[in-house]
PDB file of C-alpha atoms in Angstrom:
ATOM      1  CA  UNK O   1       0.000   0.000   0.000  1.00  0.00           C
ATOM      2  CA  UNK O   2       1.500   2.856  -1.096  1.00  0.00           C
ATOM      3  CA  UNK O   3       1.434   5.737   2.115  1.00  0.00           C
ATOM      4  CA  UNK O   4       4.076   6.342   4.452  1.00  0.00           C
ATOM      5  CA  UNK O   5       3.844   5.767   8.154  1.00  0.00           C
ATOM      6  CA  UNK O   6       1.521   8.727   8.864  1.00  0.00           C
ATOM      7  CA  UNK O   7      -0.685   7.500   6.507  1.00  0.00           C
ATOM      8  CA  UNK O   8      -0.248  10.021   4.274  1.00  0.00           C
ATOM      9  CA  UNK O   9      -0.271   8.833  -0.125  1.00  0.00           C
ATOM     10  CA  UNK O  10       2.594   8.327  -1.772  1.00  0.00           C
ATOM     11  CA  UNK O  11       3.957   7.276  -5.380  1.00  0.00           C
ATOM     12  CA  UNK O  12       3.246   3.912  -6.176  1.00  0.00           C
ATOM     13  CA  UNK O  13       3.908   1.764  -9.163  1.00  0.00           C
ATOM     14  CA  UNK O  14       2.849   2.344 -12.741  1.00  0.00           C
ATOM     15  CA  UNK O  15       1.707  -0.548 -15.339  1.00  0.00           C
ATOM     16  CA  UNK O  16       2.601   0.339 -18.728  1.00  0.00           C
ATOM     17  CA  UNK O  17       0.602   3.466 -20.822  1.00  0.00           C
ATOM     18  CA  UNK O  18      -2.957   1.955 -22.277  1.00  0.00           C
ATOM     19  CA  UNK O  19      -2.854   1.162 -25.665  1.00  0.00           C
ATOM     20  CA  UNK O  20      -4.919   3.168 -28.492  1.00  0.00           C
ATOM     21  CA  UNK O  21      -6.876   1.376 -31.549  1.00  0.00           C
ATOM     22  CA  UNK O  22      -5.008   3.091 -34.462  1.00  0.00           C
ATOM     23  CA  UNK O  23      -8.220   3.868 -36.481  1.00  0.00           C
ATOM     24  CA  UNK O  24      -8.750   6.296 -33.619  1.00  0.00           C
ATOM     25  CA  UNK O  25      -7.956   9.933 -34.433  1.00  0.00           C
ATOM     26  CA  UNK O  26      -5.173  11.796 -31.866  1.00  0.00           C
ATOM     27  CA  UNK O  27      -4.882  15.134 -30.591  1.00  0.00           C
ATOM     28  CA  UNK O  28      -2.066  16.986 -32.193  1.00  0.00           C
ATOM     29  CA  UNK O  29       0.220  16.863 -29.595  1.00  0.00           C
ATOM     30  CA  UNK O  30       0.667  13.023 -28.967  1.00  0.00           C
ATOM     31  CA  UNK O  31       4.265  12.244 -29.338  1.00  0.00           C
ATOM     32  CA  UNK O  32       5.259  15.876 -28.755  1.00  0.00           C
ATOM     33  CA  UNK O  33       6.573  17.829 -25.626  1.00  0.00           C
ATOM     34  CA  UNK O  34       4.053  20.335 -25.554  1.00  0.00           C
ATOM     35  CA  UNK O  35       0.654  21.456 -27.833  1.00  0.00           C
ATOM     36  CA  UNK O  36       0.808  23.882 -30.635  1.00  0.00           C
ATOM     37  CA  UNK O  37      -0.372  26.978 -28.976  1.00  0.00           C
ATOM     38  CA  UNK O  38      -4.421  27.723 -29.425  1.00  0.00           C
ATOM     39  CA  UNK O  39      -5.007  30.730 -32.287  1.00  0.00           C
ATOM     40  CA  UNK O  40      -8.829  29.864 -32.648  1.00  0.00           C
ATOM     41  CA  UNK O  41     -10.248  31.803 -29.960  1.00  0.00           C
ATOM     42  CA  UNK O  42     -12.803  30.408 -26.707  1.00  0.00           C
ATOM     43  CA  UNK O  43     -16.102  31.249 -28.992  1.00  0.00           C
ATOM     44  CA  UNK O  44     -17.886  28.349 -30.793  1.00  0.00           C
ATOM     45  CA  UNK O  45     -20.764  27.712 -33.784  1.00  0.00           C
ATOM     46  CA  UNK O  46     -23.244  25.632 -33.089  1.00  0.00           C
ATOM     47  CA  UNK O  47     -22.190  23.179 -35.195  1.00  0.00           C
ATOM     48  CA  UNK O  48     -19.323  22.945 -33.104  1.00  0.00           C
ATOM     49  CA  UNK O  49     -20.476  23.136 -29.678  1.00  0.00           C
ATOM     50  CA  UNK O  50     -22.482  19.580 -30.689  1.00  0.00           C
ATOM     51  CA  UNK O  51     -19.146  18.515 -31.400  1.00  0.00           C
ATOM     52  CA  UNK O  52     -17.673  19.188 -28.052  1.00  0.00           C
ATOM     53  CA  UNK O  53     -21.108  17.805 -26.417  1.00  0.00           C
ATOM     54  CA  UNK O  54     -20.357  15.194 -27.806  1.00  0.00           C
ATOM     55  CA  UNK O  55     -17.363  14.569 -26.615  1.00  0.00           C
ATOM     56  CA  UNK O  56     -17.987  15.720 -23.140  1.00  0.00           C
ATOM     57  CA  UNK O  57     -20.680  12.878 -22.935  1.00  0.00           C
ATOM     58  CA  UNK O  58     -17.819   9.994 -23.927  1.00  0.00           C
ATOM     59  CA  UNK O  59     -16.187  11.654 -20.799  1.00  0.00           C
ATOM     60  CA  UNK O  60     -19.088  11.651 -18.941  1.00  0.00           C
ATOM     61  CA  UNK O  61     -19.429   8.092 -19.268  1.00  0.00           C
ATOM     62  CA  UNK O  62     -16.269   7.018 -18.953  1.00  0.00           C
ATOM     63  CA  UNK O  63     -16.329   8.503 -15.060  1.00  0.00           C
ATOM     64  CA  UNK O  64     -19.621   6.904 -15.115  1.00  0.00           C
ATOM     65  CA  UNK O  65     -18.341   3.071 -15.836  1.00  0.00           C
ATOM     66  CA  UNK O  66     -15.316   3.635 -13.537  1.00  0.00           C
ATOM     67  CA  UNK O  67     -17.052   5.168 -10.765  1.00  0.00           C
ATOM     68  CA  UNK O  68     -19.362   1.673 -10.507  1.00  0.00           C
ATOM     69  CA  UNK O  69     -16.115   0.050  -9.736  1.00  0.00           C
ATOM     70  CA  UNK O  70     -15.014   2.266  -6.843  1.00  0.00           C
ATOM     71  CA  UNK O  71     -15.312   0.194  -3.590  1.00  0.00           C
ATOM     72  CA  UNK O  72     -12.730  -0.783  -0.833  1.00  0.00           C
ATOM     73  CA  UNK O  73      -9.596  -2.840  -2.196  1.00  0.00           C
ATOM     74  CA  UNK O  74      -9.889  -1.378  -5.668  1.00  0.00           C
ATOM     75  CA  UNK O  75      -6.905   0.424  -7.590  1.00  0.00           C
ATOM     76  CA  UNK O  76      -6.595   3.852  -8.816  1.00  0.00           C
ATOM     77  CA  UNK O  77      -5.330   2.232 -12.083  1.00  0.00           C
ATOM     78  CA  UNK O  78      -8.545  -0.419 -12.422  1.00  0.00           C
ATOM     79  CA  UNK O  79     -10.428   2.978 -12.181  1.00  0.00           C
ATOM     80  CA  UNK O  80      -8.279   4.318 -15.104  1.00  0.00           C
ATOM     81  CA  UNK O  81      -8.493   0.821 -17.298  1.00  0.00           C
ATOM     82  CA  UNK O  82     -12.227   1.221 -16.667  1.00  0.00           C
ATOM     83  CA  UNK O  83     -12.010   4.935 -18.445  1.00  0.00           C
ATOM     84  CA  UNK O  84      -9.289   4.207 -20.881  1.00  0.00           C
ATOM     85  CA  UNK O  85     -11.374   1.040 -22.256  1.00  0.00           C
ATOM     86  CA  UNK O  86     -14.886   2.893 -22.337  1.00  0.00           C
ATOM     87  CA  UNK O  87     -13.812   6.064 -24.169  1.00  0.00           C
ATOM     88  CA  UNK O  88     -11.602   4.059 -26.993  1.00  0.00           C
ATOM     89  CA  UNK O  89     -15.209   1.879 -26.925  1.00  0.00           C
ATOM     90  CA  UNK O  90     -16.762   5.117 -27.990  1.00  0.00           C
ATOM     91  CA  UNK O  91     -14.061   6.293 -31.395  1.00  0.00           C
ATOM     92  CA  UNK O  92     -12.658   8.670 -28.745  1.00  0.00           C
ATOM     93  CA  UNK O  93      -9.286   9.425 -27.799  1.00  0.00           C
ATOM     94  CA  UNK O  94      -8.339  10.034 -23.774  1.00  0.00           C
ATOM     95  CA  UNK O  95      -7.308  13.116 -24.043  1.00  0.00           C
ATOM     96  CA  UNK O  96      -4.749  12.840 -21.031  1.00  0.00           C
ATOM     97  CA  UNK O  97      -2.858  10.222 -22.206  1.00  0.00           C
ATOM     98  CA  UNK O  98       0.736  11.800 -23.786  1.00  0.00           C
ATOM     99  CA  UNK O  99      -0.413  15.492 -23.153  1.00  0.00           C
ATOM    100  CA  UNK O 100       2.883  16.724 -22.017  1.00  0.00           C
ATOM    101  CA  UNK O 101       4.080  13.273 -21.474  1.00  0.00           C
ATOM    102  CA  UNK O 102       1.151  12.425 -19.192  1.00  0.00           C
ATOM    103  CA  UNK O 103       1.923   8.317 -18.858  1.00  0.00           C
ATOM    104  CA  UNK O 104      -2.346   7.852 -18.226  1.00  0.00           C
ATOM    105  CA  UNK O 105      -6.048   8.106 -19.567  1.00  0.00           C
ATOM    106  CA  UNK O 106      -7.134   9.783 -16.767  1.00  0.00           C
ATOM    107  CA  UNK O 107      -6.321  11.226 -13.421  1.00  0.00           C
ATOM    108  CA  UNK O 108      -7.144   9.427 -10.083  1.00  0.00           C
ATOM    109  CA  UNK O 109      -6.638  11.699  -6.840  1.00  0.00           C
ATOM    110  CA  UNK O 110      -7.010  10.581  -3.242  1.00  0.00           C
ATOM    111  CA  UNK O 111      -7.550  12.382  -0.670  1.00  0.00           C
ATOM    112  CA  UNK O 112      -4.909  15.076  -0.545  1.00  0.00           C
ATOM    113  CA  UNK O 113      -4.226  14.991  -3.997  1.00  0.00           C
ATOM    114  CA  UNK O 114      -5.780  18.457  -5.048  1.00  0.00           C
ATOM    115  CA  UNK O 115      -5.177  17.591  -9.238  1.00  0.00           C
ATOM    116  CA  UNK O 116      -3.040  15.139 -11.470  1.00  0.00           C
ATOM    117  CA  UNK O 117      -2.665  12.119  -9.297  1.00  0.00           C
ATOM    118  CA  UNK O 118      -1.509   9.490 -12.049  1.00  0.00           C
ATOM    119  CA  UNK O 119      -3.385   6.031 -11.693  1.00  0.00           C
ATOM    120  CA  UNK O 120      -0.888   3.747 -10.049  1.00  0.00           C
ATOM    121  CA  UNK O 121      -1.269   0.511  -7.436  1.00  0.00           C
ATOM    122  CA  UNK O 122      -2.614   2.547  -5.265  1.00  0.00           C
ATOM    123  CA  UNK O 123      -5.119   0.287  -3.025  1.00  0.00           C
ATOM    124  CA  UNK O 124      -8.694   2.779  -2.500  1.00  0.00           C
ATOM    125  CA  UNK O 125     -10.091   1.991   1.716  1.00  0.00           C
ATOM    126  CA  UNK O 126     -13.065   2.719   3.125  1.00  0.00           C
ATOM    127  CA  UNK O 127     -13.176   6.475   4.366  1.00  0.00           C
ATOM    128  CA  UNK O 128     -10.904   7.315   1.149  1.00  0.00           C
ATOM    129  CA  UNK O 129     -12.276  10.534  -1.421  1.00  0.00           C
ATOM    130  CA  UNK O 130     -11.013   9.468  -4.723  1.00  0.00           C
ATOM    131  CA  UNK O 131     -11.546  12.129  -7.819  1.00  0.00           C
ATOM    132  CA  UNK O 132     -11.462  11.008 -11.537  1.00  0.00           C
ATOM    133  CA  UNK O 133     -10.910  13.446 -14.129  1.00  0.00           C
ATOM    134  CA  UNK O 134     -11.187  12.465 -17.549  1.00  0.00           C
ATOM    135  CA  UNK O 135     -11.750  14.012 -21.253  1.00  0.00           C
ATOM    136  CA  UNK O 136     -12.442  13.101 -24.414  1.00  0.00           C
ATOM    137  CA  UNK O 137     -10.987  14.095 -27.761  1.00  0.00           C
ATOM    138  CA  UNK O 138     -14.020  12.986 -30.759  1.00  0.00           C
ATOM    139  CA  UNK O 139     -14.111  14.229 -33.973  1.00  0.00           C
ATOM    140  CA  UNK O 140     -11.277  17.487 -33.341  1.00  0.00           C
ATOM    141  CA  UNK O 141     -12.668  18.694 -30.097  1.00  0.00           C
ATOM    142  CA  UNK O 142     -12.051  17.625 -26.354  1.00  0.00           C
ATOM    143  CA  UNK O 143     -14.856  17.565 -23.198  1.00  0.00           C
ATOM    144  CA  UNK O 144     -13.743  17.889 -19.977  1.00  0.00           C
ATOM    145  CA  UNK O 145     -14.986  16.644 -16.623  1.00  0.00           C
ATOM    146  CA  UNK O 146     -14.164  15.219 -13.628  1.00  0.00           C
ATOM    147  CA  UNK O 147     -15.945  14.245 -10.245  1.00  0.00           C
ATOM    148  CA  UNK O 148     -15.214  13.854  -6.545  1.00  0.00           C
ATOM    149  CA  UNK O 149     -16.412  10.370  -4.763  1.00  0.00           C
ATOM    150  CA  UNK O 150     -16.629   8.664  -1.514  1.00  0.00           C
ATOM    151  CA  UNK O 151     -15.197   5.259  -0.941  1.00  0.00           C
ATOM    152  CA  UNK O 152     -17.065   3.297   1.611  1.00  0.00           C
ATOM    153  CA  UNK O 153     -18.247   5.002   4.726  1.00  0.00           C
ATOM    154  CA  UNK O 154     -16.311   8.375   4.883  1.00  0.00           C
ATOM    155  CA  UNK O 155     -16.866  10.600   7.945  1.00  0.00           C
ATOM    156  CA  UNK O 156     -18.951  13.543   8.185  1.00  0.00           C
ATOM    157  CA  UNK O 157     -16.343  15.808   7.214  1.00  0.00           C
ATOM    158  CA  UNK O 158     -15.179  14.344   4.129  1.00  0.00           C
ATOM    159  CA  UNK O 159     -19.091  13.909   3.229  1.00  0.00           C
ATOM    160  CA  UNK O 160     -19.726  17.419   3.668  1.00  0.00           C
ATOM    161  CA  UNK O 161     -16.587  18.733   1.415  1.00  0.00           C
ATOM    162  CA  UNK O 162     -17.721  16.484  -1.470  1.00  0.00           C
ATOM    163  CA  UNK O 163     -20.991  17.746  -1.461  1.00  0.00           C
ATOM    164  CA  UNK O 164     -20.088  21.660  -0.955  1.00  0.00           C
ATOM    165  CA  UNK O 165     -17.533  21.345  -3.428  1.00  0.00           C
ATOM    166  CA  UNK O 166     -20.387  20.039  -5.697  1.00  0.00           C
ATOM    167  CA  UNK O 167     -22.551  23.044  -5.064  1.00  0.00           C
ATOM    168  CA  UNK O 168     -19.940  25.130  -4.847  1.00  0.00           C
ATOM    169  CA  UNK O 169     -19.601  24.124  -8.778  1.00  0.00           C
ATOM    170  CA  UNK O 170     -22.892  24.690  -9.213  1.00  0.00           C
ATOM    171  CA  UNK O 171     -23.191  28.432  -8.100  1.00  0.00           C
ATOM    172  CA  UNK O 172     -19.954  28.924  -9.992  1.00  0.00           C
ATOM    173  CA  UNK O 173     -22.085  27.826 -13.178  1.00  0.00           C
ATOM    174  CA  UNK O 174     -25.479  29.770 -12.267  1.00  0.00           C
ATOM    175  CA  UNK O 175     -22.739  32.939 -12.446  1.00  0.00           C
ATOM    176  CA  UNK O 176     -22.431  32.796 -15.809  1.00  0.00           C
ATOM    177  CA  UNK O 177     -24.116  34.913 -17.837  1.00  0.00           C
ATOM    178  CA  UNK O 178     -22.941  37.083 -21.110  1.00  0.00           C
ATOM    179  CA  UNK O 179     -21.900  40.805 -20.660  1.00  0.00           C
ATOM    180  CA  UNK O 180     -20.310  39.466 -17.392  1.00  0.00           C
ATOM    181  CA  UNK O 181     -16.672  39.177 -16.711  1.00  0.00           C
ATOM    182  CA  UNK O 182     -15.061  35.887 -15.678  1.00  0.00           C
ATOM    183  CA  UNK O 183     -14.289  36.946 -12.323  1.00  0.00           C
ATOM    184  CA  UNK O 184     -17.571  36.319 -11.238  1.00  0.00           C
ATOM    185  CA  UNK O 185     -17.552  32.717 -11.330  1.00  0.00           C
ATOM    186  CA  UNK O 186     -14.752  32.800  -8.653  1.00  0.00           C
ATOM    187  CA  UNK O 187     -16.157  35.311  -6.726  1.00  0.00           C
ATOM    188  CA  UNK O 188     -19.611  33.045  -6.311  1.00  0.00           C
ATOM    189  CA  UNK O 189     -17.385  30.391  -5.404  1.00  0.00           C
ATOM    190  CA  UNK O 190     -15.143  31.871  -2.760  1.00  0.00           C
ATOM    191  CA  UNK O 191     -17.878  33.883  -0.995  1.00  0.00           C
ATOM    192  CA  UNK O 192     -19.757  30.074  -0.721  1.00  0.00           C
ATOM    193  CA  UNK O 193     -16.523  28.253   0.169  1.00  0.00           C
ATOM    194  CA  UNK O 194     -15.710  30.954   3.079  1.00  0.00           C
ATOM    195  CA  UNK O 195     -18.946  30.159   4.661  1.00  0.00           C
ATOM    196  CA  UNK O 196     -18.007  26.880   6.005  1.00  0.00           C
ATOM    197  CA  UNK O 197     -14.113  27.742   6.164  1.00  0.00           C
ATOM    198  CA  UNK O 198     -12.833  25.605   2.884  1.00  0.00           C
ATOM    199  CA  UNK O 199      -9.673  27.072   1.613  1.00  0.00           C
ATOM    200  CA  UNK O 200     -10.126  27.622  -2.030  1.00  0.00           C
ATOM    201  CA  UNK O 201      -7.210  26.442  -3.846  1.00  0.00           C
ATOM    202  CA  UNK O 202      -6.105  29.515  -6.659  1.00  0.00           C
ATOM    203  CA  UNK O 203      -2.979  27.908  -9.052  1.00  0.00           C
ATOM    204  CA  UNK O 204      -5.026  25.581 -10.709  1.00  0.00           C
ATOM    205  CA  UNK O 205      -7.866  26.893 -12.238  1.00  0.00           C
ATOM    206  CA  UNK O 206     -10.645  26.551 -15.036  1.00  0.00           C
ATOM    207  CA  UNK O 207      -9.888  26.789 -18.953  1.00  0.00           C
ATOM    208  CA  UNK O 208     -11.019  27.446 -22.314  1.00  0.00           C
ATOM    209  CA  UNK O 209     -11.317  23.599 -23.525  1.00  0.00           C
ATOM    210  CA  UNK O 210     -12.593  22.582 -27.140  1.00  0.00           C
ATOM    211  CA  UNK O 211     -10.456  22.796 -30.019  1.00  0.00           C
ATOM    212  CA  UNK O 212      -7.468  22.538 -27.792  1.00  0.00           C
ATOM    213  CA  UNK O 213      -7.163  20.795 -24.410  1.00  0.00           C
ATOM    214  CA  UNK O 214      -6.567  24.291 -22.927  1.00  0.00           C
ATOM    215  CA  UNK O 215      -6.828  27.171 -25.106  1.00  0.00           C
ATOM    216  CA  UNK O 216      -5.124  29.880 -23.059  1.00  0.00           C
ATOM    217  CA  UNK O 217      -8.051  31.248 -21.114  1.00  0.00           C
ATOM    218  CA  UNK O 218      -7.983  31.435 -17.167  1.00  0.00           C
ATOM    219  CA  UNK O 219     -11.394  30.844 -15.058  1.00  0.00           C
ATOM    220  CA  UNK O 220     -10.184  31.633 -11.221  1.00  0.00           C
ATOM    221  CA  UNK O 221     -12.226  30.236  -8.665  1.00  0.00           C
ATOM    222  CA  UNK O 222     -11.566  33.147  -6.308  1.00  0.00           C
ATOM    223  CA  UNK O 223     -12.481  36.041  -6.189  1.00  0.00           C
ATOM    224  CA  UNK O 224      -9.927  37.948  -8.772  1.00  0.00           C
ATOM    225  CA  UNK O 225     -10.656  41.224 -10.444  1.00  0.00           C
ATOM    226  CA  UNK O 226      -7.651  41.420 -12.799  1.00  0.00           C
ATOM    227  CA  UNK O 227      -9.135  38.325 -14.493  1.00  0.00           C
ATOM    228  CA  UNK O 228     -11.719  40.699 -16.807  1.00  0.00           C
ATOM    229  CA  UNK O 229     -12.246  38.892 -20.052  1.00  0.00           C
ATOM    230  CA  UNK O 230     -15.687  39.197 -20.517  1.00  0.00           C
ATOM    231  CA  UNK O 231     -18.361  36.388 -21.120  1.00  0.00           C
ATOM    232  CA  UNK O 232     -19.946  35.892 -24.438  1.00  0.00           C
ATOM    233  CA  UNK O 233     -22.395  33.640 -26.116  1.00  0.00           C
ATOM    234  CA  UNK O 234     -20.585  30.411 -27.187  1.00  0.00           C
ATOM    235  CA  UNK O 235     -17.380  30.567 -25.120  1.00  0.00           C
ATOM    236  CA  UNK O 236     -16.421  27.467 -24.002  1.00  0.00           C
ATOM    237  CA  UNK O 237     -14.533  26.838 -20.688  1.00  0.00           C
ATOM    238  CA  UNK O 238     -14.191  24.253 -18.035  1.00  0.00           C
ATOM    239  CA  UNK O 239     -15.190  25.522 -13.940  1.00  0.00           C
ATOM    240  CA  UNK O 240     -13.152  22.932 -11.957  1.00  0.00           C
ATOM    241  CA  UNK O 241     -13.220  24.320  -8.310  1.00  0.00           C
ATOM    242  CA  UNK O 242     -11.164  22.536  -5.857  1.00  0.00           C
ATOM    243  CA  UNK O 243     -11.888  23.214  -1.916  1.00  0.00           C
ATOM    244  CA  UNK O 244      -9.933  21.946   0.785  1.00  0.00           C
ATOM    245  CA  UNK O 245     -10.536  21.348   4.867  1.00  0.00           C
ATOM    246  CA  UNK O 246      -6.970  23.014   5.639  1.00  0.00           C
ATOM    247  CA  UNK O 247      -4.543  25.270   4.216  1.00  0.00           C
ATOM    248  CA  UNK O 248      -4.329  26.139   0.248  1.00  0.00           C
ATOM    249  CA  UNK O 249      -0.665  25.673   0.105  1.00  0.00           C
ATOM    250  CA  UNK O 250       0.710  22.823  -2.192  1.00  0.00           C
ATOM    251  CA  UNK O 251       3.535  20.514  -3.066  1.00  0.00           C
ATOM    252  CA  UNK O 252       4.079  18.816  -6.156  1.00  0.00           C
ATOM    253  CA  UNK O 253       5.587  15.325  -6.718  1.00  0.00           C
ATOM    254  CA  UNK O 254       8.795  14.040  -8.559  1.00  0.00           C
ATOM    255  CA  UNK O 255       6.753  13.179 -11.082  1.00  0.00           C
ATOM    256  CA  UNK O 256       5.878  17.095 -12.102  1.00  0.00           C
ATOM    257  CA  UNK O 257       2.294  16.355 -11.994  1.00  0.00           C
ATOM    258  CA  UNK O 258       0.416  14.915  -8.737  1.00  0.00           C
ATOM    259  CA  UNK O 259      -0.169  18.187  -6.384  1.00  0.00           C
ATOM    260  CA  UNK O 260      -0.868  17.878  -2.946  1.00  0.00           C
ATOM    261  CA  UNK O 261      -2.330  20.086   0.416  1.00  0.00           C
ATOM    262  CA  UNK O 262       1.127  20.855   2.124  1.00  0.00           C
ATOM    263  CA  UNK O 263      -0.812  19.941   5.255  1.00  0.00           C
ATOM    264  CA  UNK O 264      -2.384  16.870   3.918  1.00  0.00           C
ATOM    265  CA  UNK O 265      -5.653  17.895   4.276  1.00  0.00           C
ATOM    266  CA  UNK O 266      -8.247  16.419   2.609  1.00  0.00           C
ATOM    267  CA  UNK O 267      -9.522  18.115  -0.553  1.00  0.00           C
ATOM    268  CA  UNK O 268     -12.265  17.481  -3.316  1.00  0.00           C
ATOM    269  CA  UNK O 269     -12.945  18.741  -6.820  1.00  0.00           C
ATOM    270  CA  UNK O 270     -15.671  19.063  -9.511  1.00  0.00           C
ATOM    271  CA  UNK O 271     -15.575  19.962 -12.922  1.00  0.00           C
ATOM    272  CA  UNK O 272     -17.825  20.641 -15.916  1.00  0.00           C
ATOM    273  CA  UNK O 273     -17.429  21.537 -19.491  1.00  0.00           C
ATOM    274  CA  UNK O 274     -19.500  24.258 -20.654  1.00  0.00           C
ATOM    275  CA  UNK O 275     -20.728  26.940 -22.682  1.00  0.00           C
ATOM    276  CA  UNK O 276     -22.235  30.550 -22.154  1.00  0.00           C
ATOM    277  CA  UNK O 277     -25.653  30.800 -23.938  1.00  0.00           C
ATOM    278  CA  UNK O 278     -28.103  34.031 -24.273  1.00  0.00           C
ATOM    279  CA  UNK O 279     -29.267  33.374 -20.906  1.00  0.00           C
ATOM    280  CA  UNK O 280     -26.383  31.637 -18.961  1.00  0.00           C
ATOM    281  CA  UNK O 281     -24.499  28.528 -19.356  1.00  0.00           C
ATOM    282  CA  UNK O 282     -25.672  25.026 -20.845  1.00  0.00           C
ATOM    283  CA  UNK O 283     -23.600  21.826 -19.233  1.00  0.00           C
ATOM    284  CA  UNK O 284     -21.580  19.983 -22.215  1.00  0.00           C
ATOM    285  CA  UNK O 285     -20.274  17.363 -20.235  1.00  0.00           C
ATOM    286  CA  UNK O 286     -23.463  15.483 -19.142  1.00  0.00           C
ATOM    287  CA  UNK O 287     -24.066  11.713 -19.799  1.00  0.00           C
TER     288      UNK O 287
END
């Protein structure tokens, strides 16, 4: 079981990267360091917007399948083959998998993982929060969700978090409106989060997702004037807020990508893709 002697996660061992059928179209930057840089903007047709529904509901269902797996004694990487296998099911591409050298098809984080924990051995127990984070690249465009569950019994505390950090999603998305600046989304989010003490955690934010993985564009899911771009009908962005019982200070691992609380407090995350309409914002990443 990979945690040291305070209990506390640490790396544990890696099968080999899940293989893709080759009919199966990848994102540009699959064998590369880093993605060509996004020129095409955060707006969206129509047309196109179907496109990325349609990949946010591969996603979708991918975190579906594995989550009906997640029990006591499971791995973090069964949770990952579960993903990997049900989005190449669907003619999609995981859009994790070699983005930036990324080794898996999803992410898997425990407890104080706040982001990027990479699907390893890692053995889930009862009382564990386990997030899964997963997107889908169909047909040139990428959906982007992930959601925050409870293994076995978890205690009051840990219930609570998952389902604040749940709602505290959902006021970030009843925010959005056109005419509106970005800011906010974090602002909605914060002033909720503060209520019941949650640190609110500010380097890893929300993105412009579609045609790229991440276009460029910041969401913050505090409350940040200098983030000013303002909201317009078809932008398409990701609002991913991550809320934690302690501190808001992180470390990352060796392996450049699993972030966790510096205290090791626990810490849960939600995410949807979606886009701003005439009235609001309309959920792309829904089953």
């Amino acid at each position: 079981m990979p945690k040291d002697a305070a209990g506390h996660l640490i790396p544990g061992r890696l099968s080999p990267s899940r293989a893709v059928p080759g009919g199966i179209t990848r994102p540009e930057y699959v064998g590369r360091p880093a993605p060509t840089p996004n020129t095409g903007g955060d707006r969206y047709t129509a047309e196109e917007v179907e496109l990325i529904r349609a990949a946010g509901r591969v996603a979708a269902g991918a975190i579906e399948a594995a989550a009906s797996a997640i029990a006591p004694g499971v791995t973090t990487d069964e949770l990952d083959r579960i993903a990997h296998e049900y989005v190449v099911a669907h003619g999609a591409y995981p859009s994790t998998l070699g983005y930036r050298g990324y080794p898996k098809s999803s992410c898997t984080s425990v407890n104080e993982v706040i982001c990027h924990g990479i699907p390893d051995d890692t053995v889930l127990e009862n009382g564990d929060l386990v997030n899964i984070d997963v997107t889908a690249y169909l047909d040139g465009y990428h959906g982007d969700l992930n959601h925050t569950f409870l293994v076995g019994d978890a205690g009051e505390k840990a219930a609570l978090l998952v389902e604040r950090t749940r709602e505290a999603l959902a006021r970030g998305i009843r925010a959005v409106a056109p005419g509106r600046e970005v800011n906010v989304i974090g602002r909605a989010i914060e002033a909720y989060a503060r209520r019941f003490g949650y640190g609110v955690v500010r380097d890893y934010t929300g993105h412009g997702v579609g045609r790229a993985f991440h276009t460029g564009l910041i969401i913050p899911h505090y409350d940040a004037p200098e983030f000013d771009t303002v909201m317009e009908p078809g932008m398409v962005f990701t609002i991913e807020p991550m809320l934690t019982l302690g501190d808001i200070t992180w470390d990352v691992w060796d392996d450049d990508w699993t972030v966790v609380t510096r205290d090791r407090s626990l810490t849960a995350q939600f995410e949807h893709t979606l886009v701003v309409t005439e009235r609001g914002a309309e959920i792309l990443t829904l089953p």
